[in-house]
PDB file of C-alpha atoms in Angstrom:
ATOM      1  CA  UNK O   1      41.600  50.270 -16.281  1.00  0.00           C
ATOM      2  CA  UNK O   2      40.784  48.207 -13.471  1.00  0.00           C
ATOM      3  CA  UNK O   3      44.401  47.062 -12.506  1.00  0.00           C
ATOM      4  CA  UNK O   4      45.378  51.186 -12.025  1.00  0.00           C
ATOM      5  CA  UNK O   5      42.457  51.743  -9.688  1.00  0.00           C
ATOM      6  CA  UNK O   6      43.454  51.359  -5.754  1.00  0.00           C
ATOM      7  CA  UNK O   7      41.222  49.332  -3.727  1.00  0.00           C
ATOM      8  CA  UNK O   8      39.312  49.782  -0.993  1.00  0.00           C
ATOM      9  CA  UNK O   9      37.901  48.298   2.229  1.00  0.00           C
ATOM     10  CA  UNK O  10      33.973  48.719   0.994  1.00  0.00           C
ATOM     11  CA  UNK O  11      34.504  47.211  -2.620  1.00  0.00           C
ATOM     12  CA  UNK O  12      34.760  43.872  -1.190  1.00  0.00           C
ATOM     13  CA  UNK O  13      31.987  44.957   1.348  1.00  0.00           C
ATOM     14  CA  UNK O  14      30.083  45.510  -1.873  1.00  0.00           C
ATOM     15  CA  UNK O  15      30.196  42.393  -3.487  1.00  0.00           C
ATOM     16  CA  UNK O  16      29.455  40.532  -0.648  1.00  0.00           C
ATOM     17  CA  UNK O  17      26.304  42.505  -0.232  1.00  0.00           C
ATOM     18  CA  UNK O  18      25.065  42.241  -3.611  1.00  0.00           C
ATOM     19  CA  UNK O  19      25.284  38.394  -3.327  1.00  0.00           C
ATOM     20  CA  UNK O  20      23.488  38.171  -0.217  1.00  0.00           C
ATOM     21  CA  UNK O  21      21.211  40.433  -1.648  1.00  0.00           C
ATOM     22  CA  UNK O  22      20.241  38.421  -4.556  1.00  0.00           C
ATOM     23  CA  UNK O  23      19.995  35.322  -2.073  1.00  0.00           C
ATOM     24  CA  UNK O  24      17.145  37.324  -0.092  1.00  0.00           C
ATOM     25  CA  UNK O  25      15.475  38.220  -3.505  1.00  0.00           C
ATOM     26  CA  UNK O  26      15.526  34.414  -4.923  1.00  0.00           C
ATOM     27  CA  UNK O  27      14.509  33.060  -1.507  1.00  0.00           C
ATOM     28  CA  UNK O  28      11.643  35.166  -1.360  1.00  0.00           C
ATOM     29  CA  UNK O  29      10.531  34.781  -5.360  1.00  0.00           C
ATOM     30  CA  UNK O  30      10.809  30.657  -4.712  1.00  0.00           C
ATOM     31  CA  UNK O  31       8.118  31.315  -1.494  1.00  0.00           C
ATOM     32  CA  UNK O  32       6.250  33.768  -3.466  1.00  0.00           C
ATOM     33  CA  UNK O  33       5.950  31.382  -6.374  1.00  0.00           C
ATOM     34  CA  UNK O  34       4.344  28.707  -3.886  1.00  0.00           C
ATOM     35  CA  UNK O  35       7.253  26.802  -3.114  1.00  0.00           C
ATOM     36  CA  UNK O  36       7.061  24.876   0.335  1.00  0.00           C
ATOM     37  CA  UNK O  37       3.418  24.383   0.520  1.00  0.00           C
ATOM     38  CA  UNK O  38       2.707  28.598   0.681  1.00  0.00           C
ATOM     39  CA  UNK O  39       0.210  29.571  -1.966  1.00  0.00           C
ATOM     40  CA  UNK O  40       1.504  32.000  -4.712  1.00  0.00           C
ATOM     41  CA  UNK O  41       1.267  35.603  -4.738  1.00  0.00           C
ATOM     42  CA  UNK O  42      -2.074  35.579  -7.000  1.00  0.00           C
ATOM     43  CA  UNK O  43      -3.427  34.190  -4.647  1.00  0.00           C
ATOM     44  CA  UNK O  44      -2.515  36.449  -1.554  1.00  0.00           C
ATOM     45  CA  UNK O  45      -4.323  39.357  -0.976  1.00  0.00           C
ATOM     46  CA  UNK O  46      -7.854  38.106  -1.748  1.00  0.00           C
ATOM     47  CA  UNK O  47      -6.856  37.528  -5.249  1.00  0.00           C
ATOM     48  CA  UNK O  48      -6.373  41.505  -5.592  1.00  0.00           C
ATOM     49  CA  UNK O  49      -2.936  41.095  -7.109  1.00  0.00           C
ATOM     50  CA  UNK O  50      -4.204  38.401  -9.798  1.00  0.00           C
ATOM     51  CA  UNK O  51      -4.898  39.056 -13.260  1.00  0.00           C
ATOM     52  CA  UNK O  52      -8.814  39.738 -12.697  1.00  0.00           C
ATOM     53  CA  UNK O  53      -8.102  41.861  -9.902  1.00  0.00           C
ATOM     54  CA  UNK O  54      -8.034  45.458 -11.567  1.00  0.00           C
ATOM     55  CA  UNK O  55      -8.715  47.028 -15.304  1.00  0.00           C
ATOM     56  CA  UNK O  56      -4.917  47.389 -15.082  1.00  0.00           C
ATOM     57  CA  UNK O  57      -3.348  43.674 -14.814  1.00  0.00           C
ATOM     58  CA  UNK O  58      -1.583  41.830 -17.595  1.00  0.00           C
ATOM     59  CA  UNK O  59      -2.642  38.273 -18.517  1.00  0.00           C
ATOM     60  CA  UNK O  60      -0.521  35.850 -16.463  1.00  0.00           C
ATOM     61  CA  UNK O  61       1.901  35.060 -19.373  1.00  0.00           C
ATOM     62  CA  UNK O  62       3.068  38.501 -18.846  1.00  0.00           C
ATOM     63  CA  UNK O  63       5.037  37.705 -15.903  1.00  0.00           C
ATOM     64  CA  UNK O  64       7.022  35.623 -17.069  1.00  0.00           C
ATOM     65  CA  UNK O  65       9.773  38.147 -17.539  1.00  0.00           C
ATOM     66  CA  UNK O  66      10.391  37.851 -13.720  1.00  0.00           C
ATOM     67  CA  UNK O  67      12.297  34.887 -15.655  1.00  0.00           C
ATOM     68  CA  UNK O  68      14.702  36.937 -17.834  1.00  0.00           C
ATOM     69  CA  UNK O  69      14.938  39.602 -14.977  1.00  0.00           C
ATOM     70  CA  UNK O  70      15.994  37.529 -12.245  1.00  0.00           C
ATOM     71  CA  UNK O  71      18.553  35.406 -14.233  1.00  0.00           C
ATOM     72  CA  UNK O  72      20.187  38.600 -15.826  1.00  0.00           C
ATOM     73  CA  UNK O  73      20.279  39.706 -11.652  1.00  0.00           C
ATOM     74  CA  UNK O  74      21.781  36.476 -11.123  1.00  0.00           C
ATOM     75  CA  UNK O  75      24.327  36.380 -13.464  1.00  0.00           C
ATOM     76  CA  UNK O  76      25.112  40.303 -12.968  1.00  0.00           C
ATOM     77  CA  UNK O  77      25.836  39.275  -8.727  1.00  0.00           C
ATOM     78  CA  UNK O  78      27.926  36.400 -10.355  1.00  0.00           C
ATOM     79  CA  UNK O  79      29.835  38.841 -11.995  1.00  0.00           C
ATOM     80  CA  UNK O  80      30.604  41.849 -10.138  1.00  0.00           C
ATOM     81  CA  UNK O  81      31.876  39.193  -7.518  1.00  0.00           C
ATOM     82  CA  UNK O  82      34.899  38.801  -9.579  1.00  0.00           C
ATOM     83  CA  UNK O  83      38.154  40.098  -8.847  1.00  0.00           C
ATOM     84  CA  UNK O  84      38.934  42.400 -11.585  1.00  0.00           C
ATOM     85  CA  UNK O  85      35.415  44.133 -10.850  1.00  0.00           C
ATOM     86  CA  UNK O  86      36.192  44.512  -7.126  1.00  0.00           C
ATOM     87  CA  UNK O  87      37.539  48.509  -7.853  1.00  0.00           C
ATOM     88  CA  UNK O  88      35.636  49.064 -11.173  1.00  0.00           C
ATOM     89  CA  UNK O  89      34.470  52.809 -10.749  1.00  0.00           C
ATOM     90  CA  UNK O  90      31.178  52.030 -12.535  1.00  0.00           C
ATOM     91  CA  UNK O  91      30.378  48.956 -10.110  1.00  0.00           C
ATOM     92  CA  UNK O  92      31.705  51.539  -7.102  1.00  0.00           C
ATOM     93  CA  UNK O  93      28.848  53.671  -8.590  1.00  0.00           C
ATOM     94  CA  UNK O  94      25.936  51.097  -9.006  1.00  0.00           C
ATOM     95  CA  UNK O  95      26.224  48.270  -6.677  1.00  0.00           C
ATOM     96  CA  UNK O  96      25.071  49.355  -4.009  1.00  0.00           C
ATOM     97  CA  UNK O  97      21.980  50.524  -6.094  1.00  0.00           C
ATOM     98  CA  UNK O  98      21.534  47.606  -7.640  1.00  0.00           C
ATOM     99  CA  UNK O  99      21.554  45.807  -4.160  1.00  0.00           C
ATOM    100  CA  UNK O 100      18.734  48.208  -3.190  1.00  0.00           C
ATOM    101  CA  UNK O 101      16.602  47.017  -5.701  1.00  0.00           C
ATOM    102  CA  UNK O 102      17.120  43.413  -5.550  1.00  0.00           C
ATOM    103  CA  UNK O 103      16.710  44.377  -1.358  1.00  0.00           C
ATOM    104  CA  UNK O 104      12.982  45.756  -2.674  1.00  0.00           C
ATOM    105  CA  UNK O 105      12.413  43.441  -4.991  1.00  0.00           C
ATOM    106  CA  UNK O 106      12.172  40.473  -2.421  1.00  0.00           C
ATOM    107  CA  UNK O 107      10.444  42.678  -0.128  1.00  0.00           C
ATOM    108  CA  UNK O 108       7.321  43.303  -2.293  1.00  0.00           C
ATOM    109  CA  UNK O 109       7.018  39.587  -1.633  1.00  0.00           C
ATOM    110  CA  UNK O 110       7.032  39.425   1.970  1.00  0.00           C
ATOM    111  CA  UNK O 111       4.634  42.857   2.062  1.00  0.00           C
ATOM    112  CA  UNK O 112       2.238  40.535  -0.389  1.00  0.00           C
ATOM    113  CA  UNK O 113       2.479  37.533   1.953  1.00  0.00           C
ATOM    114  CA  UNK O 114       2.456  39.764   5.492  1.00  0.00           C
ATOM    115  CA  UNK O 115       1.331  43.257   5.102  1.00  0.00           C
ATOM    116  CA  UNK O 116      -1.688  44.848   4.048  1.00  0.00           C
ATOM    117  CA  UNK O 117      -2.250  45.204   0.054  1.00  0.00           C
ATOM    118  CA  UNK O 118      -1.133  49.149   0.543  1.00  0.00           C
ATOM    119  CA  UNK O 119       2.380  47.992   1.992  1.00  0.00           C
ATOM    120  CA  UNK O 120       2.840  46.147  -1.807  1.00  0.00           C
ATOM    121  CA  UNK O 121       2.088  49.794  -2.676  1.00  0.00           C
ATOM    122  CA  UNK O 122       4.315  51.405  -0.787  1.00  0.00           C
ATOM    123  CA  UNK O 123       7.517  48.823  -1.242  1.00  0.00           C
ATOM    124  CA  UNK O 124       6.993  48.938  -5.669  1.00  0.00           C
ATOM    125  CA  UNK O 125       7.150  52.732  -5.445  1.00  0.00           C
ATOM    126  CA  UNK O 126      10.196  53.000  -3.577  1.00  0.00           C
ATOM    127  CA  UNK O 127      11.030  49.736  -6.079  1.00  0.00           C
ATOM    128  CA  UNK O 128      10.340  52.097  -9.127  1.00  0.00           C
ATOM    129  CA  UNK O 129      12.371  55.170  -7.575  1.00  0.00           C
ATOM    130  CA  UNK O 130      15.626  52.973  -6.930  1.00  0.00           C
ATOM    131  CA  UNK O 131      15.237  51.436 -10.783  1.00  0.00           C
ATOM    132  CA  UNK O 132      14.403  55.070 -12.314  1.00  0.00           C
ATOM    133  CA  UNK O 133      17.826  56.387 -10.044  1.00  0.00           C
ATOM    134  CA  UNK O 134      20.120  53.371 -10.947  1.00  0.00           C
ATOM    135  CA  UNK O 135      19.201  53.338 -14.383  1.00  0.00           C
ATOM    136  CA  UNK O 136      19.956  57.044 -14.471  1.00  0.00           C
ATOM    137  CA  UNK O 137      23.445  56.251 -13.040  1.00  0.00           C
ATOM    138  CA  UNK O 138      23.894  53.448 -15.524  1.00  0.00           C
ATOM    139  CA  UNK O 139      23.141  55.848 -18.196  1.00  0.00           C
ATOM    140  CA  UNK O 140      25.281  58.437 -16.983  1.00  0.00           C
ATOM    141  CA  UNK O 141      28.487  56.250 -16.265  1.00  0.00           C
ATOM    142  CA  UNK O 142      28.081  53.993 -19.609  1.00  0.00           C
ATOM    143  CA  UNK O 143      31.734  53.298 -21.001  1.00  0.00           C
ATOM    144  CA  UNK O 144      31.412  51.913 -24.486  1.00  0.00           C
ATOM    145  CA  UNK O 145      34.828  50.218 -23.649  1.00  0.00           C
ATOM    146  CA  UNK O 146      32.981  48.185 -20.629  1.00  0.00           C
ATOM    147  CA  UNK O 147      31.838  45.528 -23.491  1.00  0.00           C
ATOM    148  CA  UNK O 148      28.932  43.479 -24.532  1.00  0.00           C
ATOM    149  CA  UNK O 149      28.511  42.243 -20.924  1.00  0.00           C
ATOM    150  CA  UNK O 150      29.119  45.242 -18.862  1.00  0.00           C
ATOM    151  CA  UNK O 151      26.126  46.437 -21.448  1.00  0.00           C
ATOM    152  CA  UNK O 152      23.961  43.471 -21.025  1.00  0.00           C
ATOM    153  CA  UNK O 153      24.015  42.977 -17.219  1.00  0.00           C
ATOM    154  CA  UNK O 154      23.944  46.744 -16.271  1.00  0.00           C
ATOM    155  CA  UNK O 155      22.366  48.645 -18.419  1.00  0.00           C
ATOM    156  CA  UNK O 156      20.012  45.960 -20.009  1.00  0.00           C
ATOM    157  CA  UNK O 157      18.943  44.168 -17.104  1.00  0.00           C
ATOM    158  CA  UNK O 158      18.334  47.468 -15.198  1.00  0.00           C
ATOM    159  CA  UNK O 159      16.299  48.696 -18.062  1.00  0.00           C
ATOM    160  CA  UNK O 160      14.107  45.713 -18.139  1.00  0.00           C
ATOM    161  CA  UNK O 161      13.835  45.857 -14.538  1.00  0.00           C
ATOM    162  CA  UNK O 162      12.550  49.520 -15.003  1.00  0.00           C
ATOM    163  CA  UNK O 163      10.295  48.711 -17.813  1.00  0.00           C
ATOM    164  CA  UNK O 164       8.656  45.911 -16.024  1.00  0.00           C
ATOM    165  CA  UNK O 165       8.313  47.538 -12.462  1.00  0.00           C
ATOM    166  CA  UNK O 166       7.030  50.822 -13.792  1.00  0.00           C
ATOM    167  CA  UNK O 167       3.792  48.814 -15.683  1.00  0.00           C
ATOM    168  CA  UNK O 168       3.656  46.730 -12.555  1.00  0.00           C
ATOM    169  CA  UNK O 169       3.311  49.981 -10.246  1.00  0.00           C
ATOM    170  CA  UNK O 170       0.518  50.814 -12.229  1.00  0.00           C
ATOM    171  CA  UNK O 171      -1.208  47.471 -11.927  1.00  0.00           C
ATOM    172  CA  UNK O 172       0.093  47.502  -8.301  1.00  0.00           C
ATOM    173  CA  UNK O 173      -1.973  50.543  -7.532  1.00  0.00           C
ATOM    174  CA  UNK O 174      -5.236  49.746  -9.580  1.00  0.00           C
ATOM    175  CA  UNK O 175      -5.002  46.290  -7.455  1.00  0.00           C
ATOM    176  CA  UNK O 176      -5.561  48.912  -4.132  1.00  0.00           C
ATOM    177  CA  UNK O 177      -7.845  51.228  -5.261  1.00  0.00           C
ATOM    178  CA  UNK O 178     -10.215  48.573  -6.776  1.00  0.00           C
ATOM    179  CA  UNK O 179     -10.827  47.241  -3.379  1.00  0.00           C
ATOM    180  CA  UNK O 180     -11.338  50.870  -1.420  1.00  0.00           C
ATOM    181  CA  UNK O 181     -13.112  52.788  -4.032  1.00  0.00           C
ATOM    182  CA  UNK O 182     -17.245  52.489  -4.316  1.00  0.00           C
ATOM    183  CA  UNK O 183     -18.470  49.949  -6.240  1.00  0.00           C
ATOM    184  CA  UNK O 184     -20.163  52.552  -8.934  1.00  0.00           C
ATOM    185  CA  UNK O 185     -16.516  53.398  -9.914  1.00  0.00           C
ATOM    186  CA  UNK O 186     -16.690  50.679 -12.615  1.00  0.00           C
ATOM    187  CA  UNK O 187     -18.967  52.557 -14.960  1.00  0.00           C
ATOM    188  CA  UNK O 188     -15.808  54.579 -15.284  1.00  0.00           C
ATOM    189  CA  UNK O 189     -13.324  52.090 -15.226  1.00  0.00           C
ATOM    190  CA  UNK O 190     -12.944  52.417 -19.248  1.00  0.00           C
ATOM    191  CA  UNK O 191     -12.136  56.288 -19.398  1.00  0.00           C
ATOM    192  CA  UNK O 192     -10.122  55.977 -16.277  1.00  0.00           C
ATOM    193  CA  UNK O 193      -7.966  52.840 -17.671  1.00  0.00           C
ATOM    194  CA  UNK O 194      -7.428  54.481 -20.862  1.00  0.00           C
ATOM    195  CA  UNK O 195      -6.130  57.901 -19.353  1.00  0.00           C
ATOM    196  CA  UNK O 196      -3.883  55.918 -16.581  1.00  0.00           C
ATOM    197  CA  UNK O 197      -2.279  54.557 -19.675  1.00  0.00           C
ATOM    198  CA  UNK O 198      -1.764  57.538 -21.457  1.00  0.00           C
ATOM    199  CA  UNK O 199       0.228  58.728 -18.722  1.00  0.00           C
ATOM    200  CA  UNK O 200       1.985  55.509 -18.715  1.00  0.00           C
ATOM    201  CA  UNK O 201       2.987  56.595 -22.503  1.00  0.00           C
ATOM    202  CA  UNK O 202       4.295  59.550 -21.407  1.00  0.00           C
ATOM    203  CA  UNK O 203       6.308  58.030 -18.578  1.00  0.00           C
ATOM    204  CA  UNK O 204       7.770  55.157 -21.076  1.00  0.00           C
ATOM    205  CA  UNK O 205       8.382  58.066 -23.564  1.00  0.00           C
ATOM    206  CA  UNK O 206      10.606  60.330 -21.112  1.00  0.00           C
ATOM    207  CA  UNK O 207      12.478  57.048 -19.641  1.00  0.00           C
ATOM    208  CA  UNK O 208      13.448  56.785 -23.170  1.00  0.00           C
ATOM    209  CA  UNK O 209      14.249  60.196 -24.035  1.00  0.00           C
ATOM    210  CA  UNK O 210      16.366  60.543 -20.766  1.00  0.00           C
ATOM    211  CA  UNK O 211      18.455  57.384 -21.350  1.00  0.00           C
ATOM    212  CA  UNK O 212      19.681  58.286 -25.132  1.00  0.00           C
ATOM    213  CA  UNK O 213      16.693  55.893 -26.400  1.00  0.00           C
ATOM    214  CA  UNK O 214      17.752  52.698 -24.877  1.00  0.00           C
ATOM    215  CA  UNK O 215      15.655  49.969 -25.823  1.00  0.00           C
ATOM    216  CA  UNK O 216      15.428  47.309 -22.739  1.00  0.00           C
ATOM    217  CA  UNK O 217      12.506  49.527 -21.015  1.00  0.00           C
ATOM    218  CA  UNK O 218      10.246  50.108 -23.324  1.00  0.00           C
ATOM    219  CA  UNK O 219      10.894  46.383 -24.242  1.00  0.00           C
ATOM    220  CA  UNK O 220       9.360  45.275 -20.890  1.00  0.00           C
ATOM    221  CA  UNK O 221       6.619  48.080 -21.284  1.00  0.00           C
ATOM    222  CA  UNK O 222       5.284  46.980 -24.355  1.00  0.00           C
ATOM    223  CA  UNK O 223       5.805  43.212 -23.183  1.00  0.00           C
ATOM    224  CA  UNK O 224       3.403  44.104 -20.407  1.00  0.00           C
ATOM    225  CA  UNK O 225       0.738  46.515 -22.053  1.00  0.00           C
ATOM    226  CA  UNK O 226       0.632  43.876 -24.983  1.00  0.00           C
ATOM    227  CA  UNK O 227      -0.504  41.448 -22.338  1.00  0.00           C
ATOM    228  CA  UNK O 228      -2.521  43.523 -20.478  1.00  0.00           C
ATOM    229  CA  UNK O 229      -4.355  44.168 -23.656  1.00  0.00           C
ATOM    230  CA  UNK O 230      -4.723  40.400 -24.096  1.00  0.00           C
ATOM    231  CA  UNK O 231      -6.591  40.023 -20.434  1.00  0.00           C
ATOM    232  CA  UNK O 232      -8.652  42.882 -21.252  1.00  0.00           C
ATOM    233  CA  UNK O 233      -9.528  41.379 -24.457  1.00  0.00           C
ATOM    234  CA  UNK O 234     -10.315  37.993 -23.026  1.00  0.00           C
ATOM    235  CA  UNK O 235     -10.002  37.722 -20.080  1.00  0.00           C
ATOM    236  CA  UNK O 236     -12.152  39.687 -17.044  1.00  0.00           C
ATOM    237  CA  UNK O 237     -12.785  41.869 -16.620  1.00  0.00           C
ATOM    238  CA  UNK O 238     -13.313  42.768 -20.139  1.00  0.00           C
ATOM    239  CA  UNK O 239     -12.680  46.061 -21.653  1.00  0.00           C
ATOM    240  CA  UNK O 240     -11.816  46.823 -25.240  1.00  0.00           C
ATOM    241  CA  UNK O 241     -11.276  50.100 -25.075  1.00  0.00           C
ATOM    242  CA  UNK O 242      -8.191  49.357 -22.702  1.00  0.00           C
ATOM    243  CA  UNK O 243      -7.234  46.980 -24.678  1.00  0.00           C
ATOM    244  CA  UNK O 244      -6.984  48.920 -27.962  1.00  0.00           C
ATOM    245  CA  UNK O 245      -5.354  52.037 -25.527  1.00  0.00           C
ATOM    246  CA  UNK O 246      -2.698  49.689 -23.984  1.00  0.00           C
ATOM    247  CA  UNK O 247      -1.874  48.093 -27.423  1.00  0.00           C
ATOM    248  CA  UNK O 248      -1.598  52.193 -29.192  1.00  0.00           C
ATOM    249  CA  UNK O 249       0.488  53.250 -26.017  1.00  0.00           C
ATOM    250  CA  UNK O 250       3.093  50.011 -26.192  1.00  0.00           C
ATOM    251  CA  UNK O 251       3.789  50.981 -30.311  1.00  0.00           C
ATOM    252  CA  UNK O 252       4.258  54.648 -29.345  1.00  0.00           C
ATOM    253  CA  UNK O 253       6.288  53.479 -26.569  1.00  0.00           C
ATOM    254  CA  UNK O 254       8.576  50.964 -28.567  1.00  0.00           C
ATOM    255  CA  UNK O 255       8.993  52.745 -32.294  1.00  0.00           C
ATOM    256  CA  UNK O 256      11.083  55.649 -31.161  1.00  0.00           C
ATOM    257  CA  UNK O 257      13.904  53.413 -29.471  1.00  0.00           C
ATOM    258  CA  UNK O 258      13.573  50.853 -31.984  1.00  0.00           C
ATOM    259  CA  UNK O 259      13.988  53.348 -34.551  1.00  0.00           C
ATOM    260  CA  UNK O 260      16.838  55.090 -33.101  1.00  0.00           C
ATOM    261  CA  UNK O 261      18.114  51.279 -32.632  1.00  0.00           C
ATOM    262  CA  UNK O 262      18.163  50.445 -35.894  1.00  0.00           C
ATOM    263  CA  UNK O 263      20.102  53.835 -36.829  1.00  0.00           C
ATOM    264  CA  UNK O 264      23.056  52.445 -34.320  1.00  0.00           C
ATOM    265  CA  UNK O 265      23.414  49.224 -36.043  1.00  0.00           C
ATOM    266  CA  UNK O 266      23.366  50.878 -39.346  1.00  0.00           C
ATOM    267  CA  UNK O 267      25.677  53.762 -38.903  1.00  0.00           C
ATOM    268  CA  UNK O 268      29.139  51.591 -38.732  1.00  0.00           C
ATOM    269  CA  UNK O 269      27.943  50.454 -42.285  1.00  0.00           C
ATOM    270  CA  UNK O 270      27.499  53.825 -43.782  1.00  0.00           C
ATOM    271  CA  UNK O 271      30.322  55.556 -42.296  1.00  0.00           C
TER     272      UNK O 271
END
């Protein structure tokens, strides 16, 4: 398929910028980590963006998915740089994208270590809006005949990417508004947690309704309301009824796709 497509001046253009993309994005997680004597992003911001800083953050285990993410990034950079994806029509249509978000991923990082907490805001928003579009356009362009890797590297590690960043927005956010709102906003903090979340059901639910019921982002939701449930549980500050919501709302997110899953696998058997 490849071999009958023409070439063009920008596909190599592409795949240059997608590698130096994902070298922007690694050299600013290895800084943000608290590589060369910096101190981690936990720790920036006052401690806002740390696990105690909002209702709304995950324990710290929960971020180790960064892990899987940025590997799968890797690897997907890796690949599209080789020749016989240099005129693919489905890396014409998503590199570039993908680019963008690794561009936004690595620029949270700098916002957390140099801007004000609301720039972190503003840069995972416009993160969230390039994942919701590109995973859109993976969906949309998905050639069964592109193989387990094309399925893996695209469509998986976008999805996880969109999982992940979608619960982070929303922990992102709480982060903000727990240092500008009054004080006597806590006796709330309960009702208000538990509705946030239920929107954040209804968000995981229509990412996988619009994507045919793939499985990678409510994969990374539930990873991250699991562990958010955990720091509510035991962690601070406490919270149970958060913790119960976030552990309801990550089974309602991850049945359906499972579900519909498990039908795929099975179906080559019955027919």
């Amino acid at each position: 398929m490849n071999a009958a497509t023409p070439r063009r001046g920008s596909d190599l253009a592409r795949q240059i910028v997608v590698l130096s993309a994902v070298s922007f994005m690694l050299i600013a997680a290895v800084i943000g980590a608290g590589a060369f004597g910096n101190s981690a992003v936990q720790n920036q911001q006052g401690g806002a963006l740390d696990t105690d800083g909002s209702y709304l953050a995950p324990a710290g285990p929960a971020f180790s998915i960064w892990s899987v993410i940025y590997l799968g990034l890797i690897a997907y950079a890796i690949w599209q740089a080789l020749p016989r994806q240099r005129a693919n029509p489905r890396q014409r249509a998503l590199g570039w994208l993908i680019a963008l978000t690794m561009v936004l991923n690595g620029s949270w990082l700098v916002a957390a270590r140099l801007g004000p907490l609301f720039s972190t805001v503003v840069v995972i928003v416009l993160l969230l809006a390039a994942l919701g579009w590109t995973f859109r356009i993976a969906v949309l362009t998905r050639d069964p005949r592109g193989g387990v890797v094309d399925a893996v590297l695209i469509d998986g590690v976008t999805g996880l990417h969109l999982g992940w960043v979608t619960l982070a927005t929303v922990a992102n956010v709480a982060a903000w508004l727990t240092t500008i709102v009054p004080p006597t906003w806590a006796d709330a903090a309960g009702a208000i947690g538990v509705a946030v979340l239920v929107v954040v059901g209804v968000i995981g639910l229509a990412i996988a309704w619009r994507s045919s019921w793939r499985l990678a982002p409510a994969l990374a939701l539930a990873w991250g309301l699991s562990w958010l449930a955990v720091e509510r549980f035991t962690g601070q500050p406490l919270s149970t009824a958060i913790g119960v919501a976030a552990i309801i709302v990550a089974a309602v997110i991850l049945l359906p796709p499972l579900l519909v899953s498990g039908l795929r696998l099975l179906r080559p058997a019955v027919d």
